[in-house]
Tab-separated table of C-alpha atoms and ligand atoms in Angstrom:
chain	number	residue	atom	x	y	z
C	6	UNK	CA	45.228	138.091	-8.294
C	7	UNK	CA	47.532	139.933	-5.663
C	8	UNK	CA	51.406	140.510	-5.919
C	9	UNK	CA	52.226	137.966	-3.254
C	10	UNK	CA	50.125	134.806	-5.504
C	11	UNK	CA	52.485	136.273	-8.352
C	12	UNK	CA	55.725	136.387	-6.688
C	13	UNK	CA	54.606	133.018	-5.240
C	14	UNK	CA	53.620	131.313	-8.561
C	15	UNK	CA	56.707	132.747	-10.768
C	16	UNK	CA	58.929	129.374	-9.202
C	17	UNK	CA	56.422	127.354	-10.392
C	18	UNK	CA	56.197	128.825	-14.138
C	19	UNK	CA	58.285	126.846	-16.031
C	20	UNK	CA	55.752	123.847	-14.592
C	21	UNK	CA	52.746	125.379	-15.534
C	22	UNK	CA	54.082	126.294	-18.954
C	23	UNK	CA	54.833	122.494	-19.920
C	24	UNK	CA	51.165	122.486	-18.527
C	25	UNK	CA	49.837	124.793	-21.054
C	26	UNK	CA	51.792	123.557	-24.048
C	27	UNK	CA	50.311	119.848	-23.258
C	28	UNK	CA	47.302	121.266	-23.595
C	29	UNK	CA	47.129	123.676	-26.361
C	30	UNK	CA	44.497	122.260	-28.188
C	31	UNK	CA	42.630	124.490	-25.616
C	32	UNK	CA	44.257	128.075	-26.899
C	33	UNK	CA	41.189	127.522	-29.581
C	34	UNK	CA	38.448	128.006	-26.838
C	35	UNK	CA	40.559	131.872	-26.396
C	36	UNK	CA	39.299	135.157	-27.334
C	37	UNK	CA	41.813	137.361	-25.866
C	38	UNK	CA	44.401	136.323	-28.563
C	39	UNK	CA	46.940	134.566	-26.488
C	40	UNK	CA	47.993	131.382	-27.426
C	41	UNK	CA	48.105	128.210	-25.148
C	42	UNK	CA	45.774	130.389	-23.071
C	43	UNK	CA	43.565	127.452	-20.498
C	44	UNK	CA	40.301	128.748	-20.911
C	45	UNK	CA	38.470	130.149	-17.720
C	46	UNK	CA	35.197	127.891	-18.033
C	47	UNK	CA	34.691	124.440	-18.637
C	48	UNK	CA	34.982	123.207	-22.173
C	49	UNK	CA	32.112	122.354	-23.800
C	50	UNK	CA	33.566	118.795	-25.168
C	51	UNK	CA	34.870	115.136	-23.402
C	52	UNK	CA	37.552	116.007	-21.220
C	53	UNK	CA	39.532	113.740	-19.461
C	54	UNK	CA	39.241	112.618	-15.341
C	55	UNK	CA	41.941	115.088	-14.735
C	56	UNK	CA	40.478	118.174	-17.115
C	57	UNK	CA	36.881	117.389	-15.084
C	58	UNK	CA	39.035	117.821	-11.759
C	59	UNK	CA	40.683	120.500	-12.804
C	60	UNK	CA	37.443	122.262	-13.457
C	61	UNK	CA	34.838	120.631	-11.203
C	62	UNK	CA	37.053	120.701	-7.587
C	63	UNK	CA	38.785	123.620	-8.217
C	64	UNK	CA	37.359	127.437	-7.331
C	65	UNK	CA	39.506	128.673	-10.315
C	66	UNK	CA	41.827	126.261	-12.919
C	67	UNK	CA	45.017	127.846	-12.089
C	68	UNK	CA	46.032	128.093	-8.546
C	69	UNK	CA	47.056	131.867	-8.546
C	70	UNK	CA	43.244	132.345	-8.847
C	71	UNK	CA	42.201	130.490	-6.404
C	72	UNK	CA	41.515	132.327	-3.243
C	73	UNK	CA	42.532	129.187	-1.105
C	74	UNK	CA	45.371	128.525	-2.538
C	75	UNK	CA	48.816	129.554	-0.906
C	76	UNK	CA	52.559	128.962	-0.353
C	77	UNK	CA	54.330	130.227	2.636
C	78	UNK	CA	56.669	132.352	4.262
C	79	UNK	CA	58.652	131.722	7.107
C	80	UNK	CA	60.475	134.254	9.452
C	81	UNK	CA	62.776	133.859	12.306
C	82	UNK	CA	60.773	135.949	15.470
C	83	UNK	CA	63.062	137.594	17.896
C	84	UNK	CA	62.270	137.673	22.058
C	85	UNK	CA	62.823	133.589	22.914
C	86	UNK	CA	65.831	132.307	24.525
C	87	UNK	CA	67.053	128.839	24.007
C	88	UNK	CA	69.930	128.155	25.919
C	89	UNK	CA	72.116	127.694	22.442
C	90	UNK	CA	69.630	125.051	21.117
C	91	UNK	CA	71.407	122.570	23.583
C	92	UNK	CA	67.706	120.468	24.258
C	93	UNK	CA	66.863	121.558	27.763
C	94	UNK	CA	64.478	123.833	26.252
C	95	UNK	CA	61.711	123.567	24.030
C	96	UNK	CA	58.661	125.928	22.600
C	97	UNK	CA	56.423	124.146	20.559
C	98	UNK	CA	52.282	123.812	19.219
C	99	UNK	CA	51.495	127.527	19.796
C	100	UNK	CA	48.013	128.571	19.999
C	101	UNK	CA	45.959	130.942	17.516
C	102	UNK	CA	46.968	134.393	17.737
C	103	UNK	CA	44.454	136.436	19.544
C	104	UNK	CA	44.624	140.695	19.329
C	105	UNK	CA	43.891	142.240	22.499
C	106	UNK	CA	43.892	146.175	23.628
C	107	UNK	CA	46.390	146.241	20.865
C	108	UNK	CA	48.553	143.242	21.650
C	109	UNK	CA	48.894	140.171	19.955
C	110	UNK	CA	48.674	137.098	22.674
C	111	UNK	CA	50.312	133.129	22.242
C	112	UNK	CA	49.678	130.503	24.163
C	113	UNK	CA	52.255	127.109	23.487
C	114	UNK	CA	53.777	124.405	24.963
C	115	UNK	CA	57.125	125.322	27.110
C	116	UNK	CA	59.791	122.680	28.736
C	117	UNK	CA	63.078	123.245	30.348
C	118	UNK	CA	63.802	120.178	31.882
C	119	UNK	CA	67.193	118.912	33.229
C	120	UNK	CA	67.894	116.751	30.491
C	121	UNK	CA	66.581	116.799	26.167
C	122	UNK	CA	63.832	114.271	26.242
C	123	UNK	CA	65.130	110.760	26.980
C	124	UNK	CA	62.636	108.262	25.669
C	125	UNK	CA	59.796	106.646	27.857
C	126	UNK	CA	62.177	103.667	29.435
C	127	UNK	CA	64.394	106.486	30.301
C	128	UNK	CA	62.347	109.049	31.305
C	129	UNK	CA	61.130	110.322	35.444
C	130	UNK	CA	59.934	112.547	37.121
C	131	UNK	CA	62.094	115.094	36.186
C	132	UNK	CA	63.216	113.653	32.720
C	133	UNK	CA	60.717	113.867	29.640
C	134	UNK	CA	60.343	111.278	27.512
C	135	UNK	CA	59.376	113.344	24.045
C	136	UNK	CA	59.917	116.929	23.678
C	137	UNK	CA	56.227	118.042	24.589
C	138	UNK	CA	56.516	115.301	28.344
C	139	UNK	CA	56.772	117.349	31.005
C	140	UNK	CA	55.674	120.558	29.770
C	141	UNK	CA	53.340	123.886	30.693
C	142	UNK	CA	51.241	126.389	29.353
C	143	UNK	CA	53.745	129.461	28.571
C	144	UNK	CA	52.688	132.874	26.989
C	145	UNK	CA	54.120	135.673	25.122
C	146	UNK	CA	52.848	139.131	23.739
C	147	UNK	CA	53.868	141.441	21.025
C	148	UNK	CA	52.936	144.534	18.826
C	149	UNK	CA	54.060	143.519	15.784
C	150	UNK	CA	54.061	139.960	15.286
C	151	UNK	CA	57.914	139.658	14.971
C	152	UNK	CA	59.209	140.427	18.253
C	153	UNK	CA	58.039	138.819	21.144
C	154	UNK	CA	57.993	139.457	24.610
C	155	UNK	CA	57.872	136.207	27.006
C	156	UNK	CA	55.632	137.059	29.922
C	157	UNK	CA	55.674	132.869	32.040
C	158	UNK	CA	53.456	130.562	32.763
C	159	UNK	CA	50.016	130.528	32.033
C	160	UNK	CA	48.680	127.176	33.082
C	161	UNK	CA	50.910	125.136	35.560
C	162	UNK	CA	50.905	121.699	36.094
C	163	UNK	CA	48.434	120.474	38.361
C	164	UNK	CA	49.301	118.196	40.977
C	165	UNK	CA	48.601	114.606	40.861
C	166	UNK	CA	46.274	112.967	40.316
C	167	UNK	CA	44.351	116.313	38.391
C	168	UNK	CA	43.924	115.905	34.508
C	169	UNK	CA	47.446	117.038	33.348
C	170	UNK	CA	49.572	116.299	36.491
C	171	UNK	CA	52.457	115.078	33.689
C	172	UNK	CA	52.002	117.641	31.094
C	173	UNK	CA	49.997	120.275	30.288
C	174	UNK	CA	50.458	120.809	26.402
C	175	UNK	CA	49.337	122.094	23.182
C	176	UNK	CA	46.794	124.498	24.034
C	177	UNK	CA	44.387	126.935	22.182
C	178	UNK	CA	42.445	130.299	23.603
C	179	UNK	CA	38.649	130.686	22.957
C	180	UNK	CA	36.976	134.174	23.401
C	181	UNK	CA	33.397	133.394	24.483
C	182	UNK	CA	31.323	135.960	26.248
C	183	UNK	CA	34.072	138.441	27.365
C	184	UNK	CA	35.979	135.825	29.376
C	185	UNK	CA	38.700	133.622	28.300
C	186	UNK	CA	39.349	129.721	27.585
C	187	UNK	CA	42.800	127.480	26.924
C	188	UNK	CA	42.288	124.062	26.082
C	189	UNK	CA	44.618	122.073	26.213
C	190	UNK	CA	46.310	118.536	26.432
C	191	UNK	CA	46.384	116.984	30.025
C	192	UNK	CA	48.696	114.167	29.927
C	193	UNK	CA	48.524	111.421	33.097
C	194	UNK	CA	51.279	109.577	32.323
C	195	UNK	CA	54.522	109.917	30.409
C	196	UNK	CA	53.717	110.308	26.663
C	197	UNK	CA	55.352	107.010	24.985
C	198	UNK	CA	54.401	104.705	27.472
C	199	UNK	CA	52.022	103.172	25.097
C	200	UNK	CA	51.060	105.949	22.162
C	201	UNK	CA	50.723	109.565	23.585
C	202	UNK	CA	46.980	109.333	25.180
C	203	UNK	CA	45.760	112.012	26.761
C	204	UNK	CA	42.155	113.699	27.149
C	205	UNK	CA	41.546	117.507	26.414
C	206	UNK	CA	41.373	120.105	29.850
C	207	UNK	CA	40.663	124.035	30.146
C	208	UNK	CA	41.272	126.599	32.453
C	209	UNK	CA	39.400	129.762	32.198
C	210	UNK	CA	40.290	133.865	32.917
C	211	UNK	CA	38.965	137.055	32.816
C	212	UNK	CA	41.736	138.509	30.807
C	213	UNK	CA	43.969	137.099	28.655
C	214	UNK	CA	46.704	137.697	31.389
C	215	UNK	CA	45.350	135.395	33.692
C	216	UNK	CA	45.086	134.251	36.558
C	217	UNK	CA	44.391	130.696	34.820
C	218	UNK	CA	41.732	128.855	36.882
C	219	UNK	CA	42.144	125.033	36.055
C	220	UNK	CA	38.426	123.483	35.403
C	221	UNK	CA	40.086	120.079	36.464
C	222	UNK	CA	37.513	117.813	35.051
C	223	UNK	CA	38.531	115.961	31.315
C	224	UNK	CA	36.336	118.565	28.746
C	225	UNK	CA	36.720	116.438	25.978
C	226	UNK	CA	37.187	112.578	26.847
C	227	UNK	CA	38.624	110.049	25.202
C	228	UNK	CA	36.112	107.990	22.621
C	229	UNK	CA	34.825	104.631	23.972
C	230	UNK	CA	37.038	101.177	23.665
C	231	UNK	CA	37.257	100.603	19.255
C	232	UNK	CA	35.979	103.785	18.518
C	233	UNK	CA	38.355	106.491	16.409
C	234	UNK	CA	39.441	108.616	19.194
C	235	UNK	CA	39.474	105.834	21.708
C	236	UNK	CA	43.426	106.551	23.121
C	237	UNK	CA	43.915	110.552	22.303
C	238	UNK	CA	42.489	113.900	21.911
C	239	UNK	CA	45.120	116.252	20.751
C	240	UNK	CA	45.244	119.672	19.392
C	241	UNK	CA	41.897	121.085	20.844
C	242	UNK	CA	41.237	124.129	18.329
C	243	UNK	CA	38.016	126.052	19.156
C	244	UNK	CA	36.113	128.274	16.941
C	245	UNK	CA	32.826	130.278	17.077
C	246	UNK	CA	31.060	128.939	14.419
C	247	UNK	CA	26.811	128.583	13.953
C	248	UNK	CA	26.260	130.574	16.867
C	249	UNK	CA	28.166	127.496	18.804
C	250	UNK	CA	31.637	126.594	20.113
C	251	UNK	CA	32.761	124.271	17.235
C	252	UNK	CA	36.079	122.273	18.521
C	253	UNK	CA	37.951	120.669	16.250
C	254	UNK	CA	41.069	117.844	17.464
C	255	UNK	CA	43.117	115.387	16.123
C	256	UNK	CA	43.035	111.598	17.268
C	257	UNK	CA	45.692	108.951	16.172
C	258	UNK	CA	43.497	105.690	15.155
C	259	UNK	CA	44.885	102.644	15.525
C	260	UNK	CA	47.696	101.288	17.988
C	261	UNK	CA	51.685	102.586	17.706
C	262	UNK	CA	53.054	102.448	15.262
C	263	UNK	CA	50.176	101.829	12.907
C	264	UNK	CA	47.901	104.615	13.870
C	265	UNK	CA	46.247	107.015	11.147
C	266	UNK	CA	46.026	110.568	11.387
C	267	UNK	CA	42.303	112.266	11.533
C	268	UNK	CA	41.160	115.319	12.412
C	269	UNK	CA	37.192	115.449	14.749
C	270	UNK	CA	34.370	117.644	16.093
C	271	UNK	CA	32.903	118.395	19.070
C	272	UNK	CA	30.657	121.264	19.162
C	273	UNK	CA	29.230	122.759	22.682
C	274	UNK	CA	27.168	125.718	23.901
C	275	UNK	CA	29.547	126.065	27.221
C	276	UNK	CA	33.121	126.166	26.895
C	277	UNK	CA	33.067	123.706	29.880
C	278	UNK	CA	30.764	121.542	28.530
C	279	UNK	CA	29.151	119.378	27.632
C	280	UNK	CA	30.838	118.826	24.152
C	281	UNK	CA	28.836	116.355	21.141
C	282	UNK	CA	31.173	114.444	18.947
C	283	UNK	CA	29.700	115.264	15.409
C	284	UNK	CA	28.403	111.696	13.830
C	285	UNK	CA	30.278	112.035	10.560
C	286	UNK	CA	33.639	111.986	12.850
C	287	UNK	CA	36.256	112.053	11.910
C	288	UNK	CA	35.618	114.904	9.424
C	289	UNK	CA	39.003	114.943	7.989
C	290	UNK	CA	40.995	112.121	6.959
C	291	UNK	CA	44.595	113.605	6.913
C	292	UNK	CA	46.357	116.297	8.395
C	293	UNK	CA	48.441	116.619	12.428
C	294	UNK	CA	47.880	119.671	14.339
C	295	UNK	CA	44.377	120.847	13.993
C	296	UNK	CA	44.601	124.558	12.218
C	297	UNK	CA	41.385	125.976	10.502
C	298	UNK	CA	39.513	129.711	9.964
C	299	UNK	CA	36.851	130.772	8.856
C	300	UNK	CA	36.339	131.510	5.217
C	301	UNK	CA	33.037	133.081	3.692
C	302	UNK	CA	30.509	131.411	5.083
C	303	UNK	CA	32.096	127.886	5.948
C	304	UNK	CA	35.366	126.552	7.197
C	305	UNK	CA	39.282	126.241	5.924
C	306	UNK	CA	41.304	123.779	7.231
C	307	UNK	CA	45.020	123.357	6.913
C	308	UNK	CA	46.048	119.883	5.958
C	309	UNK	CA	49.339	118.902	6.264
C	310	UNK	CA	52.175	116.596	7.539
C	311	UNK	CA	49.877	113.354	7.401
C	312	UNK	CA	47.351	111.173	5.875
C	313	UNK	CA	46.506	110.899	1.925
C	314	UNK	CA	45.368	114.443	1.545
C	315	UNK	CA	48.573	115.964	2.941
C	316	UNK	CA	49.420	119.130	1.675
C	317	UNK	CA	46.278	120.616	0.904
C	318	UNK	CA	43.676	123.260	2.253
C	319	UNK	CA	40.193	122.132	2.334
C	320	UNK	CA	37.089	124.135	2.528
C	321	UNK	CA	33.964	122.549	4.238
C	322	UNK	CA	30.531	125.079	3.567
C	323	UNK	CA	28.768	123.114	6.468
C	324	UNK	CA	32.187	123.299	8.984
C	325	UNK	CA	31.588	119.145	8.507
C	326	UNK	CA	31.712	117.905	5.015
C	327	UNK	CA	35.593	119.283	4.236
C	328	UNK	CA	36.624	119.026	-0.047
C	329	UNK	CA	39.890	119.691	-1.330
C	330	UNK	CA	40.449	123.163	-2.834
C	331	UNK	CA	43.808	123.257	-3.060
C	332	UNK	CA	46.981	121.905	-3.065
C	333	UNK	CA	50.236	123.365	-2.095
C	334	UNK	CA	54.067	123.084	-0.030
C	335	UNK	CA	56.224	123.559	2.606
C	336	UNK	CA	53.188	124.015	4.845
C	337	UNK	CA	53.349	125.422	8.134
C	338	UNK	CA	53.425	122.672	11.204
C	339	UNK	CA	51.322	123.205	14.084
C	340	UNK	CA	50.423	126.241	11.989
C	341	UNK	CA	48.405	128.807	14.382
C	342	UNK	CA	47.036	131.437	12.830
C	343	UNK	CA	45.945	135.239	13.467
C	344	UNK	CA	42.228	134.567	12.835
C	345	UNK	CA	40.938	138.124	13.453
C	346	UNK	CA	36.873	136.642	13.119
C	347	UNK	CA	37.721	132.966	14.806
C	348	UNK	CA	35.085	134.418	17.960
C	349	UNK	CA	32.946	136.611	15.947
C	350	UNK	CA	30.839	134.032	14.682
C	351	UNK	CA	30.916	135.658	11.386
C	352	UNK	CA	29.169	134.629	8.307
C	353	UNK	CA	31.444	135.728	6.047
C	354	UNK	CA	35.158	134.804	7.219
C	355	UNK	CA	37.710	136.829	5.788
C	356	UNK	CA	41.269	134.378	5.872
C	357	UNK	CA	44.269	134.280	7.117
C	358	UNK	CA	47.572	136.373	6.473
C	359	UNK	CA	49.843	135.210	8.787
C	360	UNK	CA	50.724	132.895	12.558
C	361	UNK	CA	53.227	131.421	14.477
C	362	UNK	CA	54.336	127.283	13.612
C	363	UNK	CA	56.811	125.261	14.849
C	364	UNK	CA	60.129	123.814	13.398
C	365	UNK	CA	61.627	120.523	15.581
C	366	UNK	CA	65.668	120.007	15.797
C	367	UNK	CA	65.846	116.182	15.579
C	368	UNK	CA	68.696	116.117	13.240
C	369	UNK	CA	71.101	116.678	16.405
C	370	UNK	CA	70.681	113.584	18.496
C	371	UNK	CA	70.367	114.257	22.210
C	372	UNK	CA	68.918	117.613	21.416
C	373	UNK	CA	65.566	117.434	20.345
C	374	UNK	CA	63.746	120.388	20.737
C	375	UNK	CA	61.050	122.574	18.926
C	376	UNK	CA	61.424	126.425	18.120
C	377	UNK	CA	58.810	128.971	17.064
C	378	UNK	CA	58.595	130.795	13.661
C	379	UNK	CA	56.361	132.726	11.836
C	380	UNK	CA	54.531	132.136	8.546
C	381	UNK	CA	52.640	134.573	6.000
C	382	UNK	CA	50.530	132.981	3.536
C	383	UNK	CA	47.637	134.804	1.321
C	384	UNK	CA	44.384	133.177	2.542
C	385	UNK	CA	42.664	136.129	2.731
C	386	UNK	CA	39.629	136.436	0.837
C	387	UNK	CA	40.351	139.829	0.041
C	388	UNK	CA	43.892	141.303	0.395
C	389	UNK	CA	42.230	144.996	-0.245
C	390	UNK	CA	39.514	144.476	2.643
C	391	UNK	CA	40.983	147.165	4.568
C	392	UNK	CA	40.351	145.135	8.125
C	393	UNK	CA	42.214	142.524	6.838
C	394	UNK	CA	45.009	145.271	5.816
C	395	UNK	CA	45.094	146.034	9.344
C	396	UNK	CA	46.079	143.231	10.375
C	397	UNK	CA	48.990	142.482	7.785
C	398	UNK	CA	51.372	143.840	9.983
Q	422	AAL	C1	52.066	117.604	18.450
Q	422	AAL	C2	50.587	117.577	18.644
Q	422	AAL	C3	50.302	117.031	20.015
Q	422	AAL	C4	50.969	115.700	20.204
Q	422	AAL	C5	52.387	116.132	20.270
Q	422	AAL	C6	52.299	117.300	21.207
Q	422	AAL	O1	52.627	118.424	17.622
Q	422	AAL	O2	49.953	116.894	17.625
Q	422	AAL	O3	50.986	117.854	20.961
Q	422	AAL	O4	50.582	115.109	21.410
Q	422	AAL	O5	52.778	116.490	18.925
């Protein structure tokens, strides 16, 4: 178990004690003479639904020894300026965190618009309607996580009537064969109008610092009239996975305000297409923005925010078929991760330590806006694998 999972746990040891005294008929199956000690293996005897759970869905029965099971940290990072939090400005749904030539890269969502967003009755062509209408592609760089440098624009606007003339939002990078991809959001009308239906676009670069050429054709369309994904693709999230480009998203079923949460594929063997919705869609019931890594030789999600199965990290060996293995708090939102093997299409994913998420100010009225934090977490598979030691900056 490593010191973090400790220092994590302790709050919760007073629970997990009333846990263990419930169930000390257990402390017989011990040999290491503690009492009301949960054995490490299944009984051999009846146990109820919830001692079969505990046993059968879990990778270990007590969370501190479960590799995929973590709380979370959150930092303020230092290098963003928002105008005293007064609305104008917003930075929100950042991208994974890509290391390059020793810098760490983010992509997210930037506005600074004359006015906080307004609501879609109110909004124009120079006032947003939600705090992601109007926005572009921004990036920033930094050594060691915590402070960031701002660098601009990445992907502009296009004008009308391109994919993304309204907003160009919520994007995510994909290494692929030396050059680079964003994905991202292209809104075509105000988001609010009716739900906040867009497609998925992607512009493409040699280096990470641009230039950004915009594909300007829809990547990832919108499903067919009554089908899941019919009115949005959101939250494009790429991975090399199987020796393909597996892209997970998030659609909102159903019509405003009673939609339901789910997260898709689409898999591809050109970052411009043409993308296959997987059949079994959508693969994850629950969860907002899309965040997943590779882990051993299958794929972690992050699962929070929405649906039943909020607040959990699944694990899918097949990248489809995602289970439960965990169940935690205080999750990250829009969590992106530093995946250091997201491209590598490794068979043997090592985790995640830490990423950027957003918080959003909608407690003030008039000033709703999103800032950027990060979060560490112990995902890793292996907190002594010295690559991954590298990387815990
Ligand atoms: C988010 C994401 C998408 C939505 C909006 C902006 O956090 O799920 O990007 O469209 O909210």
């Amino acid at each position: 178990m490593s010191t973090s999972k400790k220092i994590q746990f302790c709050s919760s040891s007073v629970l997990a004690l009333l846990l263990l005294l419930s169930i000390n008929s257990f402390s017989q199956n011990t040999t290491d003479g503690f009492p009301f000690m949960l054995p490490k293996e299944k009984p051999n005897r009846k146990l109820s639904r919830a001692m079969e759970r505990l046993y059968d869905n879990y990778s270990a029965p007590k969370p501190e020894d479960n590799e995929l099971f973590s709380q979370f940290k959150y930092t303020e990072i230092k290098g963003f300026d928002y105008n005293n939090h007064d609305g104008k400005i917003s930075r929100r749904d950042p991208s994974k965190i890509i290391l390059h030539n020793g810098k760490y890269y983010v992509w997210y969502t930037y506005r600074n618009t004359v006015t906080p967003p307004q609501g879609a009755d109110k909004s124009s062509e120079t006032i947003p309607s939600s705090d992601w209408d109007l926005g572009e592609i921004w990036y920033a760089t930094s050594t060691d996580g915590f402070n960031w440098k701002e660098i601009g624009v990445a992907v502009k606007r296009p004008a009308k009537p391109n994919v993304g003339w309204r907003a160009v939002t919520t994007p995510d990078i994909l290494v692929w064969k030396g050059k680079f991809y964003l994905y991202y959001q292209g809104f075509m009308e105000a988001s609010g109008k009716r739900g906040d239906d867009c497609p998925v676009a992607v512009s493409y670069a040699d280096s990470p610092d641009g230039p950004w050429t915009a594909y300007n054709k829809v990547v990832i369309p919108n499903g067919a009239k009554n089908e899941w994904d019919q009115f949005s693709i959101h939250d494009p999230y790429p991975l090399v996975y199987k020796g393909k480009i597996y892209l997970y998203y998030k659609s909102d079923t159903g019509i405003t305000p009673h939609w339901v949460r789910m997260q898709g594929l689409a898999t591809a063997d050109n970052p411009l297409g043409p993308f296959t919705k997987n059949p079994l869609n959508p693969v994850i019931s629950s969860g907002h923005e899309t965040s997943l890594f590779p882990f051993k030789s299958g794929i972690a999600a992050l699962v929070y925010k929405d649906g039943n199965e909020h607040n959990t990290i699944q694990y899918a060996e097949d990248g489809v078929n995602f289970e439960i293995a965990s169940i935690t708090e205080l999750m990250p939102y829009a969590a992106a991760p530093f995946v250091p093997d997201a491209y590598t299409d490794t068979k043997d994913g090592r985790g995640i330590t830490w990423g950027l998420s957003h918080f959003i100010n909608q407690g003030e009225k008039g000033k709703n806006h999103s800032i950027m934090v990060r979060f560490d977490c112990d995902l890793s598979q292996d907190l002594n694998d010295p690559e991954m030691k590298e990387h815990r900056v």
